[in-house]
Amino acid sequence: SGVSGTVMVTVLDGDTGAIDSEIPIPQINIGYYGPYGAAFDTNGDFWFVDSGNDGASQELVRVDSVTHDYDIWMTPAISPYGFTVDTLGRPWIAGYAGGIARFDPVTETFDVNNTITGLGIQEDANGIMWMAHYPWDIERVIAIDRDSMAIIDEINLPGASLAKGVSIDFYGYVWVVDQGTSAFRIDPATKT
C-alpha cells in the first residue's frame, strides 16, 4: 500500500497452490490500494487496473498468459473500481467518478461514457453489461449495451445498503451484493 514499484503478478499452480512464477511490474505507481480489479480474457491473458484512489489516471495492464510479457496503458480520467473483460475481449472499467471506460486491445483506444458511474460490473449472455450504480443516492443496477455503451435499463434495489458487487448466474439472473448484509437476485425480464 502506497509503495510504487512493488506490484507483483503471481502465477499459482491450480492443483497445489504453489507459486509457479512471479512477474514484477515496477512501472505501476501506487497511491494507496494498487491493483483493484482483475479478469482473464478468452486468450487466457490476465488483465488488471490500478485503483481509482491512486491519482488522476491509472494503469491498465495485460499480462500474456504464455510469455508473461506485459503491456501498460494509462486509463482515461475516471476513477477505476469495478473491472471485467467482455466476451469480445475488451476490458471494462467502472469508475466511481468520471464515467466508465471500455478498452479495445486491437486499436489500443478507450471509449468512455461519462454520463454514468458505478462499481461492480459484469456481462450477461445477451451482451448486456450490468453495473452497480454509484453514488448511492439511488440504489440501483444499470444495464448498459456492450457495443454502444448506452444505458438500456435501470432497476432500483429497494433496501440495498451501498450496492457494490455484480455477477451473472447461469440462469441469467443478475446478482448484486451490498456493503451491508444483503444480496439481491434480479430477473432482468420481469425486473423483480
CSV table of C-alpha atoms in Angstrom, one decimal:
chain,number,residue,atom,x,y,z
A,1,SER,CA,0.0,0.0,0.0
A,2,GLY,CA,1.4,3.3,-1.1
A,3,VAL,CA,4.7,1.9,-2.3
A,4,SER,CA,5.2,2.4,-6.1
A,5,GLY,CA,7.3,-0.3,-7.9
A,6,THR,CA,6.0,-3.2,-5.7
A,7,VAL,CA,3.3,-4.7,-7.9
A,8,MET,CA,3.8,-8.4,-8.5
A,9,VAL,CA,1.6,-10.8,-10.5
A,10,THR,CA,1.8,-14.2,-9.0
A,11,VAL,CA,1.0,-17.3,-11.1
A,12,LEU,CA,-0.2,-20.2,-8.9
A,13,ASP,CA,-0.4,-23.9,-9.7
A,14,GLY,CA,-4.2,-24.6,-9.8
A,15,ASP,CA,-3.8,-28.0,-8.2
A,16,THR,CA,-1.3,-27.4,-5.4
A,17,GLY,CA,-1.5,-23.7,-4.9
A,18,ALA,CA,2.3,-23.5,-5.2
A,19,ILE,CA,3.8,-20.4,-6.8
A,20,ASP,CA,4.8,-21.2,-10.4
A,21,SER,CA,6.2,-17.8,-11.2
A,22,GLU,CA,6.2,-14.2,-10.2
A,23,ILE,CA,6.1,-11.3,-12.6
A,24,PRO,CA,7.3,-7.9,-11.2
A,25,ILE,CA,5.7,-4.9,-12.8
A,26,PRO,CA,7.7,-2.0,-11.3
A,27,GLN,CA,6.2,0.7,-13.5
A,28,ILE,CA,2.9,0.8,-11.6
A,29,ASN,CA,2.5,3.9,-9.4
A,30,ILE,CA,0.6,3.2,-6.2
A,31,GLY,CA,-1.0,6.0,-4.3
A,32,TYR,CA,-2.9,3.7,-1.9
A,33,TYR,CA,-4.6,0.5,-2.9
A,34,GLY,CA,-2.7,-0.5,-6.1
A,35,PRO,CA,-4.3,-3.1,-8.4
A,36,TYR,CA,-8.0,-3.3,-7.6
A,37,GLY,CA,-9.8,-5.4,-10.3
A,38,ALA,CA,-8.7,-8.3,-12.5
A,39,ALA,CA,-10.1,-10.7,-15.1
A,40,PHE,CA,-8.9,-13.0,-17.8
A,41,ASP,CA,-9.8,-12.7,-21.5
A,42,THR,CA,-10.6,-15.6,-23.8
A,43,ASN,CA,-6.9,-16.0,-24.7
A,44,GLY,CA,-6.1,-16.6,-21.0
A,45,ASP,CA,-4.3,-13.3,-20.7
A,46,PHE,CA,-4.6,-11.6,-17.3
A,47,TRP,CA,-5.8,-8.0,-17.1
A,48,PHE,CA,-5.9,-5.7,-14.2
A,49,VAL,CA,-6.4,-2.0,-13.4
A,50,ASP,CA,-5.0,0.2,-10.7
A,51,SER,CA,-7.4,1.6,-8.1
A,52,GLY,CA,-9.1,4.9,-8.6
A,53,ASN,CA,-7.7,6.1,-5.3
A,54,ASP,CA,-4.3,6.3,-6.9
A,55,GLY,CA,-4.5,9.6,-8.7
A,56,ALA,CA,-5.9,11.3,-11.8
A,57,SER,CA,-5.2,8.3,-14.1
A,58,GLN,CA,-4.3,4.7,-13.5
A,59,GLU,CA,-2.7,1.9,-15.3
A,60,LEU,CA,-4.5,-0.8,-17.3
A,61,VAL,CA,-2.2,-3.9,-17.6
A,62,ARG,CA,-2.3,-7.0,-19.7
A,63,VAL,CA,0.0,-10.0,-18.8
A,64,ASP,CA,0.4,-12.5,-21.6
A,65,SER,CA,-0.5,-16.0,-20.4
A,66,VAL,CA,2.3,-17.7,-22.2
A,67,THR,CA,5.3,-15.4,-22.3
A,68,HIS,CA,4.4,-13.4,-19.1
A,69,ASP,CA,5.3,-10.2,-21.0
A,70,TYR,CA,3.1,-7.3,-20.2
A,71,ASP,CA,1.7,-4.1,-21.7
A,72,ILE,CA,0.6,-1.0,-19.8
A,73,TRP,CA,-1.9,1.7,-20.9
A,74,MET,CA,-2.9,4.8,-19.0
A,75,THR,CA,-6.7,5.0,-18.3
A,76,PRO,CA,-8.8,8.0,-19.2
A,77,ALA,CA,-9.6,10.4,-16.4
A,78,ILE,CA,-12.0,8.1,-14.5
A,79,SER,CA,-11.6,6.6,-11.0
A,80,PRO,CA,-11.5,2.8,-11.5
A,81,TYR,CA,-13.3,0.5,-9.2
A,82,GLY,CA,-15.2,-2.3,-11.0
A,83,PHE,CA,-13.5,-4.4,-13.7
A,84,THR,CA,-14.3,-7.1,-16.2
A,85,VAL,CA,-13.4,-8.3,-19.7
A,86,ASP,CA,-16.3,-8.8,-22.1
A,87,THR,CA,-16.8,-11.8,-24.4
A,88,LEU,CA,-15.2,-9.8,-27.2
A,89,GLY,CA,-12.0,-9.4,-25.2
A,90,ARG,CA,-12.5,-5.8,-24.2
A,91,PRO,CA,-11.7,-4.7,-20.7
A,92,TRP,CA,-14.4,-2.6,-19.0
A,93,ILE,CA,-13.6,-0.2,-16.1
A,94,ALA,CA,-16.4,1.0,-13.9
A,95,GLY,CA,-15.4,4.3,-12.5
A,96,TYR,CA,-16.9,5.7,-9.3
A,97,ALA,CA,-16.1,9.2,-10.7
A,98,GLY,CA,-15.6,10.4,-14.3
A,99,GLY,CA,-17.6,7.7,-16.0
A,100,ILE,CA,-17.0,4.2,-17.3
A,101,ALA,CA,-14.5,3.1,-19.9
A,102,ARG,CA,-14.1,0.2,-22.4
A,103,PHE,CA,-10.7,-0.6,-23.9
A,104,ASP,CA,-10.2,-2.0,-27.4
A,105,PRO,CA,-7.0,-4.1,-27.4
A,106,VAL,CA,-6.8,-4.0,-31.2
A,107,THR,CA,-6.8,-0.3,-31.7
A,108,GLU,CA,-5.4,0.4,-28.1
A,109,THR,CA,-8.0,3.1,-27.6
A,110,PHE,CA,-10.6,3.7,-24.9
A,111,ASP,CA,-14.3,4.5,-25.3
A,112,VAL,CA,-15.8,6.4,-22.4
A,113,ASN,CA,-19.4,7.0,-21.3
A,114,ASN,CA,-19.0,9.9,-18.8
A,115,THR,CA,-22.8,10.1,-18.0
A,116,ILE,CA,-22.8,7.2,-15.5
A,117,THR,CA,-20.6,6.0,-12.8
A,118,GLY,CA,-20.6,2.7,-10.9
A,119,LEU,CA,-18.8,-0.1,-9.0
A,120,GLY,CA,-19.1,-3.8,-9.8
A,121,ILE,CA,-19.7,-4.7,-13.5
A,122,GLN,CA,-20.3,-7.9,-15.4
A,123,GLU,CA,-21.6,-9.0,-18.8
A,124,ASP,CA,-24.6,-11.3,-19.3
A,125,ALA,CA,-25.1,-13.9,-22.1
A,126,ASN,CA,-27.0,-11.3,-24.1
A,127,GLY,CA,-24.1,-8.8,-24.3
A,128,ILE,CA,-25.5,-6.5,-21.7
A,129,MET,CA,-23.2,-5.1,-19.1
A,130,TRP,CA,-24.7,-4.8,-15.6
A,131,MET,CA,-23.2,-2.3,-13.2
A,132,ALA,CA,-24.0,-1.3,-9.6
A,133,HIS,CA,-24.8,2.4,-9.7
A,134,TYR,CA,-22.7,4.9,-7.8
A,135,PRO,CA,-23.1,7.3,-6.0
A,136,TRP,CA,-25.7,5.7,-3.7
A,137,ASP,CA,-28.3,8.4,-4.0
A,138,ILE,CA,-30.5,5.8,-5.7
A,139,GLU,CA,-29.6,2.2,-5.0
A,140,ARG,CA,-29.9,0.5,-8.4
A,141,VAL,CA,-28.3,-1.6,-11.1
A,142,ILE,CA,-27.8,-0.3,-14.6
A,143,ALA,CA,-28.0,-2.2,-17.8
A,144,ILE,CA,-25.5,-1.0,-20.5
A,145,ASP,CA,-25.3,-2.0,-24.1
A,146,ARG,CA,-22.0,-3.8,-24.7
A,147,ASP,CA,-21.4,-2.2,-28.1
A,148,SER,CA,-22.9,1.3,-27.9
A,149,MET,CA,-22.2,1.8,-24.2
A,150,ALA,CA,-25.7,3.4,-23.9
A,151,ILE,CA,-27.9,2.8,-20.9
A,152,ILE,CA,-30.6,0.2,-21.7
A,153,ASP,CA,-32.4,-0.1,-18.4
A,154,GLU,CA,-32.1,0.7,-14.7
A,155,ILE,CA,-33.6,-1.4,-11.9
A,156,ASN,CA,-33.9,0.0,-8.4
A,157,LEU,CA,-32.8,-2.1,-5.4
A,158,PRO,CA,-35.1,-1.1,-2.5
A,159,GLY,CA,-33.5,-1.9,0.8
A,160,ALA,CA,-29.9,-2.0,-0.6
A,161,SER,CA,-27.2,-0.5,1.6
A,162,LEU,CA,-24.3,0.6,-0.6
A,163,ALA,CA,-24.6,-1.9,-3.6
A,164,LYS,CA,-21.2,-2.9,-4.9
A,165,GLY,CA,-20.6,-6.4,-6.4
A,166,VAL,CA,-22.3,-7.7,-9.5
A,167,SER,CA,-22.3,-11.2,-11.1
A,168,ILE,CA,-24.5,-13.1,-13.5
A,169,ASP,CA,-25.5,-16.7,-12.9
A,170,PHE,CA,-26.1,-19.5,-15.4
A,171,TYR,CA,-29.8,-18.7,-15.5
A,172,GLY,CA,-29.3,-15.1,-16.5
A,173,TYR,CA,-30.1,-13.6,-13.1
A,174,VAL,CA,-28.2,-10.5,-12.1
A,175,TRP,CA,-26.8,-10.8,-8.5
A,176,VAL,CA,-25.8,-7.7,-6.5
A,177,VAL,CA,-24.3,-7.7,-3.1
A,178,ASP,CA,-24.2,-4.6,-1.0
A,179,GLN,CA,-21.8,-3.4,1.7
A,180,GLY,CA,-24.4,-4.1,4.3
A,181,THR,CA,-25.8,-7.6,4.7
A,182,SER,CA,-27.9,-8.1,1.6
A,183,ALA,CA,-27.7,-9.9,-1.7
A,184,PHE,CA,-30.2,-9.4,-4.5
A,185,ARG,CA,-31.1,-11.7,-7.3
A,186,ILE,CA,-32.7,-9.8,-10.1
A,187,ASP,CA,-34.7,-11.2,-13.0
A,188,PRO,CA,-33.9,-8.9,-15.9
A,189,ALA,CA,-37.0,-9.8,-17.8
A,190,THR,CA,-39.5,-9.0,-15.0
A,191,LYS,CA,-37.3,-6.6,-13.1
A,192,THR,CA,-38.2,-8.4,-9.9
